[in-house]
GROMACS .gro file of C-alpha atoms in nm:
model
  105
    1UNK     CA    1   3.257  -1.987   4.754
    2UNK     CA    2   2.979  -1.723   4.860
    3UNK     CA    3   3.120  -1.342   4.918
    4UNK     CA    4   2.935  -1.106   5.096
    5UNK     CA    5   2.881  -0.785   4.893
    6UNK     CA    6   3.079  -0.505   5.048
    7UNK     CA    7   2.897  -0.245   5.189
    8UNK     CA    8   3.083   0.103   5.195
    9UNK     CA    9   2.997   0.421   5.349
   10UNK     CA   10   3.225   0.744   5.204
   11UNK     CA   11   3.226   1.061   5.334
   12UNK     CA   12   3.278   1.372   5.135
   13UNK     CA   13   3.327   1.763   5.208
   14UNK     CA   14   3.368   2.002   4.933
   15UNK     CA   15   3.491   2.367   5.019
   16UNK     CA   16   3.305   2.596   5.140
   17UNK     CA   17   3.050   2.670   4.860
   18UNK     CA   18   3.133   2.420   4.623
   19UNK     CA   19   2.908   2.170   4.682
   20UNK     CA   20   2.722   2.134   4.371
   21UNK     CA   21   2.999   2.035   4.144
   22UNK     CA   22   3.036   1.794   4.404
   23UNK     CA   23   2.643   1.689   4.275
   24UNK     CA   24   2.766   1.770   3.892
   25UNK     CA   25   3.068   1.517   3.902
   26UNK     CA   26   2.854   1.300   4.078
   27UNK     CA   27   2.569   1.300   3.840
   28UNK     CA   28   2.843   1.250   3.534
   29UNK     CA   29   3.007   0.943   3.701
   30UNK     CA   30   2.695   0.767   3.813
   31UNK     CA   31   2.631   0.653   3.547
   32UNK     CA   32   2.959   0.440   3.433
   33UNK     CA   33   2.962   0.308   3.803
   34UNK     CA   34   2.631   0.186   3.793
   35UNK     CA   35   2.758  -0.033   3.435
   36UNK     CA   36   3.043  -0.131   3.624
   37UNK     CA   37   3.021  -0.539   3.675
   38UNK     CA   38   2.974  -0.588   4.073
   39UNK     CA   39   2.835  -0.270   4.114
   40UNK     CA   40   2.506  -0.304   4.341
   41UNK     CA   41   2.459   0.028   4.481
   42UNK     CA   42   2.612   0.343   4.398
   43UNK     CA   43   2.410   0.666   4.584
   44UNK     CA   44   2.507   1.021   4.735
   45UNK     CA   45   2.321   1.212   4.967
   46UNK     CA   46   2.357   1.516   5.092
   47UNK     CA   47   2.412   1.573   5.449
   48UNK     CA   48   2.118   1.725   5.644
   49UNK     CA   49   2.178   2.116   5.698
   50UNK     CA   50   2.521   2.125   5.519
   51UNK     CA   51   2.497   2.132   5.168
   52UNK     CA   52   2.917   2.091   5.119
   53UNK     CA   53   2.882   1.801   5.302
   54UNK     CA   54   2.789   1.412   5.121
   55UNK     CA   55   2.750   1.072   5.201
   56UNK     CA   56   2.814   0.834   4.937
   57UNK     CA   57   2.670   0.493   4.970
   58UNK     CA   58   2.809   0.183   4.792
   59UNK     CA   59   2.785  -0.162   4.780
   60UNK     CA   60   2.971  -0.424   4.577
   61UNK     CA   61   2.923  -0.783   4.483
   62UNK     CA   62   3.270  -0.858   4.585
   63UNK     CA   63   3.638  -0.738   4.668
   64UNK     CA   64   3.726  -0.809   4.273
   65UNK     CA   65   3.455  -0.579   4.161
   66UNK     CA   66   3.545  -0.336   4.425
   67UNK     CA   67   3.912  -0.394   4.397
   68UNK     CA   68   3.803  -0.311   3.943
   69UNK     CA   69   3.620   0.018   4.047
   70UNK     CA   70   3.913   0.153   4.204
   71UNK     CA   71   4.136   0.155   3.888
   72UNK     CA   72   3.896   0.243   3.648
   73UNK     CA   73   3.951   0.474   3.434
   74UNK     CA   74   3.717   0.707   3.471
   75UNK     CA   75   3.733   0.691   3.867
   76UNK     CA   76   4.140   0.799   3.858
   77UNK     CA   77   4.018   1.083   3.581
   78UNK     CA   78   3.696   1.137   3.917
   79UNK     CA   79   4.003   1.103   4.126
   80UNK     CA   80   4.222   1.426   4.010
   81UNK     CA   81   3.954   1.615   3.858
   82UNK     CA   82   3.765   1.628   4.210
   83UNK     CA   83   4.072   1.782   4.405
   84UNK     CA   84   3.968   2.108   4.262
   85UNK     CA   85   3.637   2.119   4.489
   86UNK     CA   86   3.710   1.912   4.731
   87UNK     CA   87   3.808   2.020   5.117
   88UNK     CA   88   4.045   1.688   5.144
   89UNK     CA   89   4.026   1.346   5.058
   90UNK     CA   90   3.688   1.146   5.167
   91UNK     CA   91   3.712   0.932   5.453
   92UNK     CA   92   3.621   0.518   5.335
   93UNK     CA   93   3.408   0.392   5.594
   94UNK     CA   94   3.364  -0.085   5.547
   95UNK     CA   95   3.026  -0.208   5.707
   96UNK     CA   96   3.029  -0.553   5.864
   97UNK     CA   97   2.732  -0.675   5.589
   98UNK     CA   98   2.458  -0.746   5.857
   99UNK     CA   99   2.294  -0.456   6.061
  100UNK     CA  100   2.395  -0.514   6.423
  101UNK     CA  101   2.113  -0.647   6.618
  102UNK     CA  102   1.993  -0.878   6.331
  103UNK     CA  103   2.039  -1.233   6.276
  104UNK     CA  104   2.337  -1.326   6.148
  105UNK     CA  105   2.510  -1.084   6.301
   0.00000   0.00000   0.00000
């Protein structure tokens, strides 16, 4: 059985100000993402003109690996330890996998 990777878009705000330990946790937890198994894409951008504001981008091979990241350790330690910059929890956007307009669908 082929999966689709899922494609995830999450949406971040720190407080005001406090956006770069929103790029220094980021930069720390990169990393052991990246190694997790499934992992395909794991990227945050800043939003243009608000630097307390981030998009993370993420793609997994499948729900497992997705379902793995969740629970990892070191994404519950992400988990608390970001509450302390963060304006409220980041909003989980799902992607169908193919852009609209192309084939497929």
């Amino acid at each position: 059985m082929s999966q689709q990777p899922i494609k995830l878009i999450v949406l971040v705000s720190t407080l005001p100000g406090r956006g770069e330990e929103q790029v220094a946790a980021f930069e720390a937890l990169a990393p052991l993402v990246r190694a997790e198994e499934g992992c395909l894409q794991y990227d945050l951008h800043r939003v243009a003109d608000d630097p307390d504001r981030f998009a993370l981008i993420e793609r997994w091979a499948s729900t497992e690996a997705l379902a793995a990241h969740d629970v990892a350790p070191h994404m519950v330690a992400a988990g608390a330890a970001n509450k302390a910059f963060r304006a409220g929890p980041a909003e989980v956007v799902r992607l169908v996998d193919a852009p609209v307009g192309s084939p497929g669908a």
